[in-house]
Coordinates of C-alpha atoms and ligand atoms in Angstrom, one line a residue:
M25 CA 9.5 104.9 92.6
E26 CA 8.4 102.3 95.1
N27 CA 10.5 99.4 92.7
L28 CA 13.4 101.8 92.3
E29 CA 13.7 102.0 96.6
E30 CA 13.7 98.0 96.6
L31 CA 16.2 97.6 93.7
A32 CA 18.7 99.8 96.3
Q33 CA 17.4 97.8 99.6
Q34 CA 18.7 94.9 97.6
M35 CA 21.9 96.1 96.4
R36 CA 22.2 97.4 99.9
R37 CA 21.0 94.3 101.6
Y38 CA 24.9 92.5 99.9
I39 CA 27.0 95.5 99.9
D40 CA 29.1 93.3 102.6
D41 CA 27.6 89.2 102.0
P42 CA 28.5 88.2 99.0
V43 CA 27.9 84.7 99.7
A44 CA 24.1 85.7 100.3
F45 CA 23.7 87.1 96.7
V46 CA 25.5 84.4 95.3
V47 CA 22.8 81.9 97.5
N48 CA 19.9 84.1 96.8
V49 CA 20.4 86.2 93.6
L50 CA 22.3 83.6 91.5
H51 CA 20.9 80.5 92.8
A52 CA 24.3 79.2 93.4
Q53 CA 25.7 77.0 96.2
P54 CA 29.2 77.6 96.5
D55 CA 31.7 74.9 98.1
K56 CA 33.2 75.4 100.9
W57 CA 36.3 77.6 100.2
Q58 CA 34.5 79.6 97.6
E59 CA 31.8 80.2 100.4
D60 CA 35.3 81.6 102.5
A61 CA 36.8 82.9 99.5
L62 CA 33.0 85.3 98.9
R63 CA 33.0 86.2 102.7
A64 CA 37.1 87.3 102.4
I65 CA 36.2 89.3 99.6
G66 CA 33.0 91.1 101.4
K67 CA 35.5 92.0 104.4
N68 CA 39.0 92.3 102.6
S69 CA 40.0 94.9 99.5
R70 CA 42.7 92.0 98.1
V71 CA 42.0 88.0 98.3
A72 CA 45.0 85.6 95.6
I73 CA 43.9 82.0 95.4
R74 CA 45.6 79.7 94.3
S75 CA 44.6 76.0 93.4
G76 CA 44.6 73.1 91.2
H77 CA 42.7 72.8 88.4
G78 CA 39.3 73.0 88.0
V79 CA 37.9 73.6 91.4
G80 CA 36.0 76.4 90.8
K81 CA 37.6 79.4 90.5
T82 CA 36.6 81.4 87.7
A83 CA 33.3 80.4 88.9
F84 CA 34.0 82.7 91.9
E85 CA 34.9 84.9 89.8
A86 CA 31.8 85.7 87.8
W87 CA 29.8 85.5 90.7
C88 CA 32.6 88.4 92.6
V89 CA 31.8 89.9 89.2
D90 CA 28.0 90.1 88.8
W91 CA 27.8 91.4 93.2
F92 CA 29.8 94.2 92.5
L93 CA 28.0 94.9 89.5
F94 CA 24.6 94.8 91.3
T95 CA 26.1 96.4 94.5
R96 CA 28.1 99.2 94.0
P97 CA 26.7 102.1 92.2
Y98 CA 28.6 103.3 89.0
P99 CA 30.9 100.2 89.4
K100 CA 34.1 99.2 87.1
I101 CA 35.9 96.2 87.3
P102 CA 38.2 95.6 84.7
C103 CA 39.0 91.5 84.0
T104 CA 42.0 90.3 82.9
A105 CA 43.9 87.2 81.7
P106 CA 47.4 86.4 80.5
T107 CA 44.4 85.1 76.6
Q108 CA 41.9 86.3 74.5
Q109 CA 41.2 82.0 75.4
Q110 CA 41.0 82.1 78.5
L111 CA 40.0 86.1 79.5
F112 CA 36.9 85.4 76.4
D113 CA 36.2 81.5 75.6
I114 CA 36.0 81.2 79.6
L115 CA 36.0 84.0 81.8
W116 CA 33.4 86.4 79.9
P117 CA 30.9 83.4 79.1
E118 CA 30.5 82.1 83.2
I119 CA 30.2 86.0 83.9
S120 CA 26.9 86.1 81.3
K121 CA 26.2 81.7 82.4
W122 CA 25.3 83.3 86.4
L123 CA 23.9 86.7 85.6
K124 CA 21.3 84.5 83.2
R125 CA 20.3 82.8 86.0
S126 CA 18.6 85.8 87.6
P127 CA 16.1 87.1 86.3
L128 CA 16.4 90.5 88.4
L129 CA 20.4 91.1 86.8
D130 CA 19.4 89.8 83.5
G131 CA 16.7 92.8 83.3
L132 CA 19.5 94.9 84.6
F133 CA 22.7 94.4 83.1
E134 CA 23.4 93.5 79.5
W135 CA 26.2 91.0 78.5
Q136 CA 28.0 91.7 75.3
K137 CA 31.0 90.7 73.6
T138 CA 34.1 92.2 75.5
K139 CA 31.8 94.7 78.6
V140 CA 28.4 93.4 80.9
T141 CA 26.7 96.9 81.2
M142 CA 23.7 98.7 83.1
R143 CA 20.9 98.9 80.3
A144 CA 20.6 102.0 82.0
M145 CA 23.4 104.1 82.3
P146 CA 26.2 102.0 80.4
E147 CA 28.5 104.6 79.9
R148 CA 29.2 105.2 83.8
W149 CA 28.1 101.4 85.7
F150 CA 30.3 98.4 84.0
A151 CA 32.5 95.3 84.0
T152 CA 35.2 95.1 80.7
A153 CA 37.7 92.2 79.8
R154 CA 41.0 93.1 79.0
T155 CA 44.1 91.4 77.9
A156 CA 46.6 91.1 80.3
S157 CA 48.7 91.6 76.7
K158 CA 50.0 95.9 77.5
P159 CA 49.8 97.6 80.7
E160 CA 48.5 100.4 78.9
N161 CA 44.7 98.0 79.1
M162 CA 43.8 99.0 82.4
A163 CA 45.3 102.0 82.4
G164 CA 42.3 105.0 83.4
F165 CA 40.4 103.8 85.6
H166 CA 39.7 105.2 88.5
E167 CA 36.9 105.0 90.7
E168 CA 35.2 105.2 93.8
H169 CA 34.2 101.4 93.5
L170 CA 36.8 99.6 91.6
L171 CA 37.6 96.3 91.3
F172 CA 40.0 94.1 88.8
I173 CA 39.9 90.7 88.8
C174 CA 42.6 88.7 87.2
D175 CA 42.7 85.4 86.4
E176 CA 45.4 82.6 86.0
A177 CA 47.1 85.7 87.2
S178 CA 50.8 83.0 86.7
G179 CA 50.4 83.7 83.5
I180 CA 50.0 87.8 84.3
D181 CA 53.5 90.3 83.8
D182 CA 54.3 92.1 86.6
S183 CA 53.9 95.2 84.0
I184 CA 49.9 94.9 84.4
Y185 CA 49.9 94.4 88.0
E186 CA 52.1 97.9 88.3
T187 CA 49.5 100.3 86.2
I188 CA 46.6 98.1 88.1
E189 CA 48.3 98.7 91.6
G190 CA 48.1 102.5 90.6
A191 CA 44.9 102.3 90.8
L192 CA 43.7 101.0 93.9
T193 CA 43.7 104.0 96.1
T194 CA 40.0 104.7 96.9
K195 CA 38.4 102.5 99.9
D196 CA 36.1 100.4 98.2
A197 CA 39.4 99.5 95.6
K198 CA 39.1 95.0 94.9
L199 CA 41.8 93.4 93.6
I200 CA 41.0 89.9 93.1
L201 CA 44.0 87.5 91.5
C202 CA 43.0 83.2 90.8
G203 CA 44.9 81.1 89.4
N204 CA 48.1 77.6 89.5
P205 CA 50.4 78.6 91.3
T206 CA 52.9 78.1 87.7
K207 CA 55.4 80.7 88.5
N208 CA 57.9 80.7 90.9
S209 CA 58.0 84.8 90.8
G210 CA 55.5 87.5 90.1
V211 CA 53.5 89.6 91.8
F212 CA 50.8 86.9 92.8
K213 CA 53.8 84.6 94.1
R214 CA 54.8 87.2 96.3
A215 CA 50.8 87.4 97.6
F216 CA 51.2 84.3 99.0
Y217 CA 55.3 85.0 101.2
E218 CA 56.4 88.1 101.2
D219 CA 53.4 90.9 100.6
R220 CA 51.1 88.3 102.0
D221 CA 50.7 90.8 104.6
L222 CA 48.8 92.6 102.2
Y223 CA 46.5 89.7 100.9
W224 CA 43.9 87.2 102.0
T225 CA 44.8 84.5 100.9
Q226 CA 43.9 80.7 100.0
K227 CA 44.8 77.7 98.9
V228 CA 42.6 75.0 97.1
S229 CA 43.6 71.4 96.5
C230 CA 41.9 69.5 93.8
F231 CA 41.0 67.1 96.6
D232 CA 39.2 70.0 98.9
A233 CA 36.9 70.5 95.2
A234 CA 33.9 68.3 95.8
R235 CA 34.0 68.9 90.9
V236 CA 36.9 67.4 90.5
T237 CA 37.4 63.7 90.3
D238 CA 39.0 62.4 92.1
D239 CA 40.1 60.2 89.3
Y240 CA 41.8 63.0 87.7
S241 CA 44.2 64.0 90.8
Q242 CA 45.0 60.2 91.4
R243 CA 46.0 59.3 88.2
L244 CA 48.7 62.4 87.9
I245 CA 49.8 61.1 90.8
K246 CA 50.2 57.5 90.3
Q247 CA 51.9 58.3 87.1
Y248 CA 54.5 61.4 88.3
G249 CA 54.6 60.9 92.2
E250 CA 52.4 63.1 94.4
D251 CA 55.6 65.6 94.7
S252 CA 56.1 66.8 90.5
D253 CA 56.0 69.7 90.0
V254 CA 53.3 68.6 87.5
V255 CA 50.9 66.9 90.6
R256 CA 51.6 69.7 92.6
V257 CA 51.0 72.3 89.9
R258 CA 47.9 70.8 88.6
V259 CA 46.9 69.2 91.5
L260 CA 47.8 70.2 95.2
G261 CA 47.8 74.7 94.1
E262 CA 51.8 74.1 95.9
F263 CA 54.5 76.2 93.4
P264 CA 56.6 74.1 91.5
K265 CA 60.5 73.2 93.0
A266 CA 61.9 72.3 89.4
E267 CA 63.3 68.7 89.0
P268 CA 66.8 68.9 89.9
D269 CA 67.5 66.7 86.8
G270 CA 65.0 67.5 84.7
L271 CA 65.5 69.5 81.4
I272 CA 62.4 71.3 81.1
P273 CA 61.4 72.8 84.1
L274 CA 57.1 73.4 83.9
E275 CA 57.4 76.4 84.7
L276 CA 58.7 77.1 81.2
V277 CA 56.2 74.6 80.0
E278 CA 53.6 76.7 81.7
A279 CA 54.0 79.9 80.8
A280 CA 53.7 78.2 77.1
M281 CA 50.9 77.1 77.7
M282 CA 49.5 80.5 79.1
R283 CA 50.5 82.5 76.0
D284 CA 49.2 83.4 73.2
A285 CA 51.7 83.8 69.9
S286 CA 50.2 86.1 67.6
M287 CA 50.5 84.1 64.0
E288 CA 54.1 84.8 62.4
A289 CA 53.3 87.9 60.1
D290 CA 56.3 86.0 57.8
P291 CA 54.0 85.3 55.2
D292 CA 57.2 82.7 54.6
V293 CA 57.0 81.1 57.6
M294 CA 56.0 77.7 56.7
L295 CA 53.7 74.7 58.7
D296 CA 55.7 72.3 60.5
V297 CA 53.9 69.3 61.3
G298 CA 56.0 66.4 63.8
A299 CA 54.8 62.5 64.2
D300 CA 55.5 60.4 66.7
I301 CA 54.5 57.1 65.5
A302 CA 52.8 53.7 67.4
R303 CA 50.8 50.8 66.1
F304 CA 49.2 49.0 68.1
G305 CA 49.0 48.4 72.2
D306 CA 48.7 51.2 74.9
D307 CA 51.1 54.2 73.1
E308 CA 50.4 57.2 71.2
T309 CA 50.5 58.0 67.7
I310 CA 50.7 62.3 68.3
I311 CA 50.7 65.0 65.2
V312 CA 51.8 68.5 66.4
P313 CA 50.9 71.2 63.4
R314 CA 52.5 74.4 64.2
I315 CA 52.8 77.4 62.7
G316 CA 56.2 79.5 63.7
G317 CA 56.2 79.7 67.4
K318 CA 51.9 79.0 67.6
V319 CA 51.4 75.0 67.9
L320 CA 47.9 74.8 66.4
G321 CA 46.3 71.5 67.9
L322 CA 47.6 67.9 69.4
F323 CA 46.1 65.1 67.7
H324 CA 46.3 62.3 69.7
Y325 CA 45.1 58.2 68.6
T326 CA 45.3 55.0 70.0
K327 CA 45.2 51.4 67.9
Q328 CA 46.0 52.8 64.0
D329 CA 47.4 50.7 61.4
T330 CA 50.0 53.1 59.6
M331 CA 47.7 53.6 56.4
T332 CA 44.9 55.4 58.8
T333 CA 48.1 56.7 60.4
C334 CA 49.5 58.0 56.7
G335 CA 45.8 59.6 56.0
K336 CA 45.4 61.2 59.1
I337 CA 49.2 63.1 59.4
L338 CA 48.3 64.2 55.2
S339 CA 43.8 64.8 56.0
I340 CA 45.8 67.3 59.2
T341 CA 48.5 68.5 57.0
K342 CA 46.9 69.3 54.0
G343 CA 43.6 71.2 55.9
M344 CA 45.9 73.7 58.2
M345 CA 47.9 74.9 54.2
A346 CA 45.0 75.2 53.3
E347 CA 43.4 77.0 56.6
Y348 CA 46.2 79.4 57.0
A349 CA 46.9 79.5 53.3
K350 CA 50.6 78.1 53.5
P351 CA 51.6 76.7 50.0
H352 CA 54.1 74.3 51.9
A353 CA 54.7 71.5 54.5
T354 CA 57.7 69.8 56.0
L355 CA 56.8 66.7 57.8
H356 CA 59.1 65.6 60.6
I357 CA 58.6 61.6 60.9
D358 CA 59.8 59.8 63.9
D359 CA 61.3 56.7 61.2
D360 CA 62.1 54.6 64.6
G361 CA 60.7 51.2 64.4
V362 CA 57.5 51.0 63.0
G363 CA 57.5 55.2 62.6
G364 CA 60.1 53.8 59.0
G365 CA 57.0 52.7 57.4
V366 CA 54.4 56.0 57.7
T367 CA 57.7 57.6 56.4
D368 CA 58.0 55.2 53.3
R369 CA 54.2 55.8 52.1
L370 CA 54.0 59.5 53.0
R371 CA 56.8 60.1 50.4
E372 CA 55.0 57.7 47.9
V373 CA 51.4 59.9 48.0
V374 CA 53.1 63.2 48.6
L375 CA 55.1 61.5 45.2
E376 CA 51.9 60.9 43.3
Q377 CA 49.1 63.2 44.2
G378 CA 52.9 66.2 43.5
L379 CA 52.1 67.7 46.9
N380 CA 54.7 70.1 48.5
I381 CA 55.0 68.8 50.9
D382 CA 58.7 68.1 52.2
V383 CA 59.0 64.7 54.4
V384 CA 61.4 64.6 56.6
A385 CA 62.7 60.9 58.5
C386 CA 64.4 62.0 62.0
H387 CA 65.6 59.1 64.1
N388 CA 66.2 59.9 67.9
G389 CA 69.6 58.4 68.3
G390 CA 71.0 60.4 65.1
A391 CA 74.5 62.5 65.3
P392 CA 73.7 65.9 66.4
G393 CA 74.9 68.7 64.5
D394 CA 76.7 69.8 68.1
K395 CA 78.8 67.1 68.5
E396 CA 80.4 68.6 70.5
H397 CA 78.0 69.4 73.3
Y398 CA 74.9 65.8 73.1
A399 CA 75.6 63.1 72.4
N400 CA 72.5 62.6 70.0
W401 CA 70.2 64.2 67.5
V402 CA 67.0 64.0 70.1
T403 CA 69.2 65.4 72.9
E404 CA 70.0 68.8 70.8
Q405 CA 66.5 68.7 69.6
W406 CA 65.5 68.6 73.2
C407 CA 67.8 71.7 74.2
G408 CA 66.4 73.2 71.1
L409 CA 63.2 73.3 72.4
K410 CA 64.1 74.3 75.7
Q411 CA 65.8 77.5 74.4
R412 CA 62.9 78.8 72.4
L413 CA 60.8 78.1 75.8
V414 CA 62.8 80.1 77.4
D415 CA 62.8 82.7 74.6
G416 CA 59.4 82.3 75.5
D417 CA 58.2 82.7 71.5
I418 CA 56.1 79.6 72.1
S419 CA 52.5 79.3 72.4
L420 CA 51.1 75.8 73.3
P421 CA 48.2 74.2 74.2
Q422 CA 47.0 73.5 77.1
D423 CA 46.8 69.3 78.3
D424 CA 47.7 67.8 81.2
E425 CA 50.1 64.9 79.4
L426 CA 51.7 67.1 77.2
A427 CA 53.4 69.5 80.5
A428 CA 53.4 66.5 82.6
Q429 CA 55.9 64.3 79.8
L430 CA 57.9 67.4 78.9
S431 CA 59.0 68.4 82.5
T432 CA 60.0 65.1 83.6
R433 CA 62.4 64.0 80.6
K434 CA 65.4 63.7 82.7
Y435 CA 69.2 64.9 81.4
L436 CA 73.0 63.0 82.1
L437 CA 76.5 64.6 81.8
N438 CA 77.8 61.2 79.5
S439 CA 81.4 60.4 80.6
R440 CA 82.8 63.0 77.4
D441 CA 80.4 65.3 78.9
Q442 CA 78.0 65.4 76.3
I443 CA 74.7 66.4 77.3
I444 CA 72.2 62.6 77.0
L445 CA 68.9 62.8 77.2
E446 CA 66.8 60.0 79.5
D447 CA 66.0 57.2 77.3
K448 CA 62.8 56.4 76.0
K449 CA 63.3 53.2 77.8
T450 CA 63.7 54.7 81.3
F451 CA 61.8 57.6 81.1
K452 CA 59.0 54.2 80.2
K453 CA 59.8 52.6 83.6
R454 CA 60.0 55.5 85.7
I455 CA 56.1 56.8 84.5
H456 CA 55.0 53.6 82.7
R457 CA 54.0 56.0 79.5
S458 CA 56.1 56.4 77.2
P459 CA 56.6 60.9 76.5
D460 CA 55.1 60.6 72.8
R461 CA 53.5 63.7 72.9
A462 CA 56.6 65.5 74.3
D463 CA 58.6 63.7 71.1
A464 CA 56.1 65.0 69.0
L465 CA 56.3 68.1 70.4
V466 CA 59.9 68.0 70.0
L467 CA 59.3 66.5 65.9
A468 CA 57.3 69.8 65.0
F469 CA 60.3 72.2 65.7
S470 CA 63.2 69.7 65.3
S471 CA 66.0 70.6 62.1
G472 CA 67.7 68.4 60.3
G473 CA 67.4 64.6 60.2
S474 CA 67.1 62.7 57.2
V475 CA 65.7 65.0 54.8
D476 CA 64.4 63.7 51.3
T477 CA 62.4 66.5 49.7
S478 CA 60.3 66.2 47.1
L479 CA 63.0 67.7 44.9
A480 CA 64.9 64.4 46.2
Q481 CA 63.2 62.2 44.7
L482 CA 62.0 63.9 41.7
L483 CA 65.9 63.8 41.3
G484 CA 65.6 60.1 41.5
G485 CA 65.0 59.1 45.4
A486 CA 68.6 60.2 46.6
R487 CA 68.4 60.7 50.5
F488 CA 70.8 64.1 51.2
Y489 CA 71.9 63.3 54.1
G490 CA 71.2 60.8 57.4
Ligands
ATP524 N1 30.0 76.3 93.4 C1 29.4 75.6 91.7 N2 28.2 75.7 91.5 C2 27.7 75.0 90.3 N3 28.9 74.9 89.3 C3 29.5 75.4 89.4 C4 30.4 76.2 91.2 N4 31.9 76.3 90.9 C5 32.1 76.0 89.3 N5 31.7 75.4 88.8 C6 31.7 75.0 87.6 O1 31.6 74.0 87.3 C7 33.3 74.2 86.6 C8 34.8 74.2 86.2 O2 35.0 75.2 86.9 P1 35.5 76.3 86.8 O3 35.8 76.8 85.9 O4 35.8 77.5 87.6 O5 37.1 76.3 87.6 P2 38.1 76.5 87.3 O6 38.8 76.3 88.6 O7 38.3 78.2 87.0 O8 39.8 75.8 86.7 P3 40.8 76.2 86.2 O9 41.8 75.8 87.2 O10 40.5 75.2 84.8 O11 40.7 77.2 85.2 C9 32.6 74.9 85.4 O12 31.3 75.0 84.6 C10 31.6 76.4 87.0 O13 31.2 77.1 86.2
MG525 MG1 39.9 78.9 85.7

């Protein structure tokens, strides 16, 4: 009993003081902005934080989960994020990391894969992880002590927030929204503008955060400019502006990087692999495999000879075919310059080994299918990718460079009113690097080119077209 009374005292002590809880119980030292935000959630019902990458948002959210669990009787804490990876691989382990710092909390609570429960009454006292894939996932929570946590809040659909809103009825119901400000509409954006009277808000730039190295921020600024959307969203914590002559707005790219595209159920959808080839020098060789709308990875290498590159492309392709049980793959290779040698060697190996793989040689300057609207093949492919991003059926890996390259490539209209993509040389002059990651992605999603299928090779190596 004495122990219980002591425990109750501790719970009461920290009920309005999350800063002291974090310092004394979790043994963490919050950064200045984290301290302000903790104080704010102690006093307010809604807190929204937008920031650059890596400033410590998820740690802050994890502390809030632990604090609310410890200080309220029978609390419910639904936690959500746009993707399973964000929720289960990042936020959920972060909660465990801090919980285990305190022998007291570790003894009281059990951390499980999708829940953290009070050992003594697991049904009524818990935090739970729910993906933001459908509003029902956030339904059914009506408690006196309720804390909703939304990580990567820009990527969560408004329909999910509607459900959450419906549950925020009691005096001790709280809501925390944290994320990079990737989208210019929706609840997260409005929290800082139209609805800001409802929220305590904070903006955290990477420059205000001790734990982000200046190198990261400076590199992005040097390359893309302080006013570029990539720097605004990923370093400064500002919403994007959308470059007036940029072909693909960053907002579309960020949305795809926060999307869980479920793997195409259709067994007829095969593997496609795009490869942009570099040899020596600073440019990278990039290999991008995808199945349907889901990009499976972004492999990058520098300073490799073309034979090694062929080996890498084939081993990645064969590995993915085996892993996803795909009997056929299509390789889309940038055939200009050093890529030509890679295409030739790949075709040779495919033939020698009798692989069920087509090799497509792609020429950026080649003829587009739609000659009325596009000046060349590569412009048509970039526009095709943009359309798929607009349609929202693509999921991309989180990658700063890829986001930057996709969103900073410009376009023009030529004298024949055709769209023409800014050429590589001009891009390189402006940005000081090749748009290789974006180009490889575009290749992975490309159609057409000079098809030289294994069948064509068997028929005598004739190219079908191109
Ligand atoms: N005050 C702190 N003391 C010690 N470690 C911390 C602190 N704040 C954050 N961290 C650690 O720093 C790392 C990065 O923080 P975190 O993941 O919370 O950043 P983030 O803002 O969520 O990043 P992202 O923008 O990538 O989502 C994590 O390992 C986290 O545990
Ligand atoms: Mg985070």
